[in-house]
Amino acid sequence: MSRPNRPQRRIQGPQSALTDFLASHNISAQQIRLDAEARRRAAEAETETPAAPQDEQVTEAATASTSTGDGVSTERTSRAQTTVVAGAESAKRKKAQAAVAKIKAKKKAQKRKRGEDDSDGSEYDDLAEAIFQRSAPLPGQMENCAVCGKRFTVTAYSRSAPDGGLLCNPCGKELDKEEAAPKKRAKRVPGVISGRRQVQSKILDGTYRPGAKSLMTLCIETLAKNINLADDLGELPVTAVDKIARNLSKNRLIDARTLDLFLQPTVEDLFIYDGSKLGADDYIRIFQTAAKLKRLRVCNGVHFKDEVMDYLLSRHIQLEYFYLHGANLLAEEKWKEFLVQKGQSLTTLKVYWTDKHFTDEVLALLEKHCPSLTRLKVEHNQRVTGEGVKAIANIKSLRHLGLDLREHVHSDVYVHLLGKIGQDLETLSLARVPDADNSILDALHNKCRSLRKLRITDSEVMTDEGFARLFKDWGNRELKFIDFQKCRQLESTQPRENPDGIGLCSNGFRALMAHSGRTLEYLNLYGCRHISPEAFEEVFGADKVYPSLTKLEISFCEQVTDFIVGSIFRSCPQLRELIVFGCMKVKDVKVPHGKLLVGVPNAVGMVIDGDDN
Amino acid sequence: MAVNDDDVCTSKYITLVSNDGFEFVVLREATAISPTIKGMLRNPFSEARTGRCEFPEISAPVLEKVTEYFHYWYKNQDKAVVPDMDIPVELCLEILVAADFLGLDKQQG
């Protein structure tokens, strides 16, 4: 900033380098000192002048505006308000002028005392005006707020108003809020990088689809974000309500308040996908409100305790579908009571993640008390043993069975089970059965005729011969879903050698595809690493087509090459997702449009879809 | 918009009419995402002749948002990264009901 009438430096003689430097930048130490003095004096002057007249002026203007504002349009009242502000401002300006005049007078007097002439008065004019333009009262002084007009003490943190003047603390906070809001919104806009990251994350979750989200999804996401505004979901279709429930659970938003949105006296299905924030009282409330409840699913239902079950038993609710996940506080006795009293109507029972209380004895009650049970799932269970599985074998109505037990169960028990109820089973899932051997596969071959879905995982004893025997001339209809992941030899000293053909290898794989290839929709061969490249090339040969296959998992099948992946894409027109983690021979493969190849070991990590058609 | 009254309307655009009479002209291809509208535009129905689909249960602000969605969907059909469309919170539930009615719960038509 340069001033036209800068004073000449009065200090003669040697001067410091700093002074010289400052002088070359139009800054004079003398002037800074004078500025400070003037400011101090101005502050003094202000405290001397009484504030009362100004306040009066403001209140006068305000009362004038309110008296005229009776029955006039908002436009006029707003104009009146601006006049109030203008009045306050003009008062301030007058005060400032008076103070400037005072300073000038004082300065002149001082100079006269010092015996200097009065020639550079205009310089003081500039100075004083500059001070008041900045209008910065020092911390500790009193000042009137530029917005609300209240008196307040100026601190170092006092904010200045957008159109001059200072703000009191409450008004300053208000201004902070206004300015912070748009900043946050700007942050939330997804950038290119975060978008890409999101896509990769979705691919790994298996939920990726190119293109825009459906309108329903958009609405549900908006709703989940603003769920605290919703009082009632109204008459929404069941599918939409279920989607909302899923979306809320994903963000852990289901609590005592949001649960009410889903509780209606007429509701028949209640799916709580995350009940971790619900207490025992909330679960009791479900049975109090939803008297017609038929299907109940509770995930993470930690507080689904004895007292909740007691309450359920005291009501007339007849559940058909009961899915309980992680309810470890529910005692064995209560399970038994439940099955005895409410088992009659039960068609589906799924119990996940229990350590102590879901036992063989509970399973033994199913035969007698649940005559219409068709689906049973017992997973991540630490108590059920071979005894329990034998008890399941007596449930004649069973069509779908899924077991994932921690206790050791001998293969003979499963053979016994298949011998008794294998004939009508449509789903059989035996997860984590390291000791399961070929006798189970033979029992499947001999007994099962209606299977659509088969899962046997982690077997370390079953052999290629066994798998080949199972699928060769099997009287069962073609399957839709097969999961044989990690059925392979575990031999750390000689991992490549497999003289006994343990696990699902080439012949078993050929027989599997020959039997079910036409209808197969999902195939999981994760870790079946002894399937030879010849077998893959033969199965996915140029003349073979698998019209239904949509998802294929061949991770850690070491022999898979670029050529085999290309052949798979050619042979499976409906294939949407191919997972090839740990297939190190897959390097640079062309992925057809709209298909997904997950797990390629390169810098990109995943290939989404190629340009090839 | 040219409407051929005798034959099936083959115009590139169709008109959606809300319950209070507001009309929205949309690219025909953009409405392919909605099985409901697709069905209405099939031959035996009058909508197929006129290219006008009336929705007596959808209000203008909601139908406007739906129309916006049709074009948003059409424009972003094959893109990998799609920014979300803004849904006004106050209309959210109404749009949800309309989306259910129009079968807009799938990503592909």
PDB file of C-alpha atoms in Angstrom, chain A residues 190-192 195-196 199 207-223 225-226 229-230 232-237 239-240 243-244 593 608-609, chain B residues 33 62 65-66 69 72-74 76-89 91-108:
ATOM      1  CA  PRO A 190     -17.811 -38.603  -5.070  1.00  0.00           C
ATOM      2  CA  GLY A 191     -14.591 -38.062  -6.921  1.00  0.00           C
ATOM      3  CA  VAL A 192     -13.217 -40.196  -9.711  1.00  0.00           C
ATOM      4  CA  GLY A 195     -15.939 -44.033  -7.553  1.00  0.00           C
ATOM      5  CA  ARG A 196     -13.401 -46.466  -8.918  1.00  0.00           C
ATOM      6  CA  VAL A 199     -16.648 -50.278  -8.113  1.00  0.00           C
ATOM      7  CA  THR A 207     -22.807 -57.078  -6.277  1.00  0.00           C
ATOM      8  CA  TYR A 208     -21.429 -55.114  -9.190  1.00  0.00           C
ATOM      9  CA  ARG A 209     -23.639 -54.241 -12.158  1.00  0.00           C
ATOM     10  CA  PRO A 210     -22.701 -51.631 -14.739  1.00  0.00           C
ATOM     11  CA  GLY A 211     -25.122 -48.784 -15.408  1.00  0.00           C
ATOM     12  CA  ALA A 212     -27.376 -46.659 -13.251  1.00  0.00           C
ATOM     13  CA  LYS A 213     -28.954 -47.935 -10.044  1.00  0.00           C
ATOM     14  CA  SER A 214     -32.640 -48.716 -10.115  1.00  0.00           C
ATOM     15  CA  LEU A 215     -34.991 -45.944  -9.052  1.00  0.00           C
ATOM     16  CA  MET A 216     -36.171 -48.070  -6.174  1.00  0.00           C
ATOM     17  CA  THR A 217     -32.621 -48.484  -4.890  1.00  0.00           C
ATOM     18  CA  LEU A 218     -32.043 -44.739  -5.152  1.00  0.00           C
ATOM     19  CA  CYS A 219     -35.211 -44.010  -3.196  1.00  0.00           C
ATOM     20  CA  ILE A 220     -34.405 -46.581  -0.535  1.00  0.00           C
ATOM     21  CA  GLU A 221     -30.900 -45.233  -0.099  1.00  0.00           C
ATOM     22  CA  THR A 222     -32.265 -41.710   0.286  1.00  0.00           C
ATOM     23  CA  LEU A 223     -34.787 -43.003   2.777  1.00  0.00           C
ATOM     24  CA  LYS A 225     -30.064 -41.701   4.940  1.00  0.00           C
ATOM     25  CA  ASN A 226     -32.999 -39.737   6.317  1.00  0.00           C
ATOM     26  CA  LEU A 229     -37.344 -38.020   9.508  1.00  0.00           C
ATOM     27  CA  ALA A 230     -39.666 -40.925   8.783  1.00  0.00           C
ATOM     28  CA  ASP A 232     -44.349 -44.205   9.106  1.00  0.00           C
ATOM     29  CA  LEU A 233     -43.511 -46.140   5.967  1.00  0.00           C
ATOM     30  CA  GLY A 234     -47.133 -46.154   4.844  1.00  0.00           C
ATOM     31  CA  GLU A 235     -48.486 -48.610   2.317  1.00  0.00           C
ATOM     32  CA  LEU A 236     -45.313 -49.844   0.722  1.00  0.00           C
ATOM     33  CA  PRO A 237     -45.011 -53.179  -1.040  1.00  0.00           C
ATOM     34  CA  THR A 239     -40.370 -56.207  -1.295  1.00  0.00           C
ATOM     35  CA  ALA A 240     -39.662 -52.503  -0.816  1.00  0.00           C
ATOM     36  CA  LYS A 243     -35.126 -53.699   0.927  1.00  0.00           C
ATOM     37  CA  ILE A 244     -35.396 -50.787   3.339  1.00  0.00           C
ATOM     38  CA  HIS A 593     -18.360 -57.170 -22.708  1.00  0.00           C
ATOM     39  CA  ILE A 608     -14.278 -55.468 -15.245  1.00  0.00           C
ATOM     40  CA  ASP A 609     -15.264 -55.842 -18.821  1.00  0.00           C
TER      41      ASP A 609
ATOM     42  CA  ILE B  33     -36.377 -49.894 -18.211  1.00  0.00           C
ATOM     43  CA  VAL B  62     -43.340 -37.450  -8.819  1.00  0.00           C
ATOM     44  CA  LYS B  65     -38.730 -37.116 -11.123  1.00  0.00           C
ATOM     45  CA  VAL B  66     -39.534 -40.439 -12.760  1.00  0.00           C
ATOM     46  CA  TYR B  69     -34.800 -40.959 -13.919  1.00  0.00           C
ATOM     47  CA  TYR B  72     -30.628 -40.567 -16.263  1.00  0.00           C
ATOM     48  CA  TRP B  73     -30.855 -44.329 -16.683  1.00  0.00           C
ATOM     49  CA  TYR B  74     -30.702 -44.089 -20.473  1.00  0.00           C
ATOM     50  CA  ASN B  76     -25.730 -43.964 -17.914  1.00  0.00           C
ATOM     51  CA  GLN B  77     -26.722 -47.386 -19.249  1.00  0.00           C
ATOM     52  CA  ASP B  78     -23.238 -48.727 -19.891  1.00  0.00           C
ATOM     53  CA  LYS B  79     -21.117 -46.594 -17.629  1.00  0.00           C
ATOM     54  CA  ALA B  80     -19.028 -48.177 -14.909  1.00  0.00           C
ATOM     55  CA  VAL B  81     -19.164 -45.278 -12.468  1.00  0.00           C
ATOM     56  CA  VAL B  82     -22.516 -43.543 -12.226  1.00  0.00           C
ATOM     57  CA  PRO B  83     -23.127 -40.628  -9.858  1.00  0.00           C
ATOM     58  CA  ASP B  84     -26.331 -41.110  -7.888  1.00  0.00           C
ATOM     59  CA  MET B  85     -29.369 -39.135  -8.936  1.00  0.00           C
ATOM     60  CA  ASP B  86     -30.694 -36.757  -6.323  1.00  0.00           C
ATOM     61  CA  ILE B  87     -34.002 -37.798  -4.794  1.00  0.00           C
ATOM     62  CA  PRO B  88     -35.808 -35.075  -2.808  1.00  0.00           C
ATOM     63  CA  VAL B  89     -36.379 -36.433   0.673  1.00  0.00           C
ATOM     64  CA  LEU B  91     -40.972 -37.032  -2.259  1.00  0.00           C
ATOM     65  CA  CYS B  92     -38.980 -40.141  -1.444  1.00  0.00           C
ATOM     66  CA  LEU B  93     -41.822 -42.406  -0.336  1.00  0.00           C
ATOM     67  CA  GLU B  94     -44.134 -41.315  -3.155  1.00  0.00           C
ATOM     68  CA  ILE B  95     -41.431 -41.952  -5.725  1.00  0.00           C
ATOM     69  CA  LEU B  96     -40.796 -45.318  -4.120  1.00  0.00           C
ATOM     70  CA  VAL B  97     -44.439 -46.288  -4.592  1.00  0.00           C
ATOM     71  CA  ALA B  98     -44.370 -45.036  -8.192  1.00  0.00           C
ATOM     72  CA  ALA B  99     -41.141 -46.933  -8.846  1.00  0.00           C
ATOM     73  CA  ASP B 100     -42.770 -50.095  -7.559  1.00  0.00           C
ATOM     74  CA  PHE B 101     -45.810 -49.508  -9.771  1.00  0.00           C
ATOM     75  CA  LEU B 102     -43.649 -48.936 -12.837  1.00  0.00           C
ATOM     76  CA  GLY B 103     -41.457 -51.938 -12.047  1.00  0.00           C
ATOM     77  CA  LEU B 104     -38.299 -49.895 -11.641  1.00  0.00           C
ATOM     78  CA  ASP B 105     -36.636 -52.292  -9.228  1.00  0.00           C
ATOM     79  CA  LYS B 106     -34.199 -53.820 -11.696  1.00  0.00           C
ATOM     80  CA  GLN B 107     -31.083 -52.326 -13.205  1.00  0.00           C
ATOM     81  CA  GLN B 108     -31.727 -53.713 -16.645  1.00  0.00           C
TER      82      GLN B 108
END
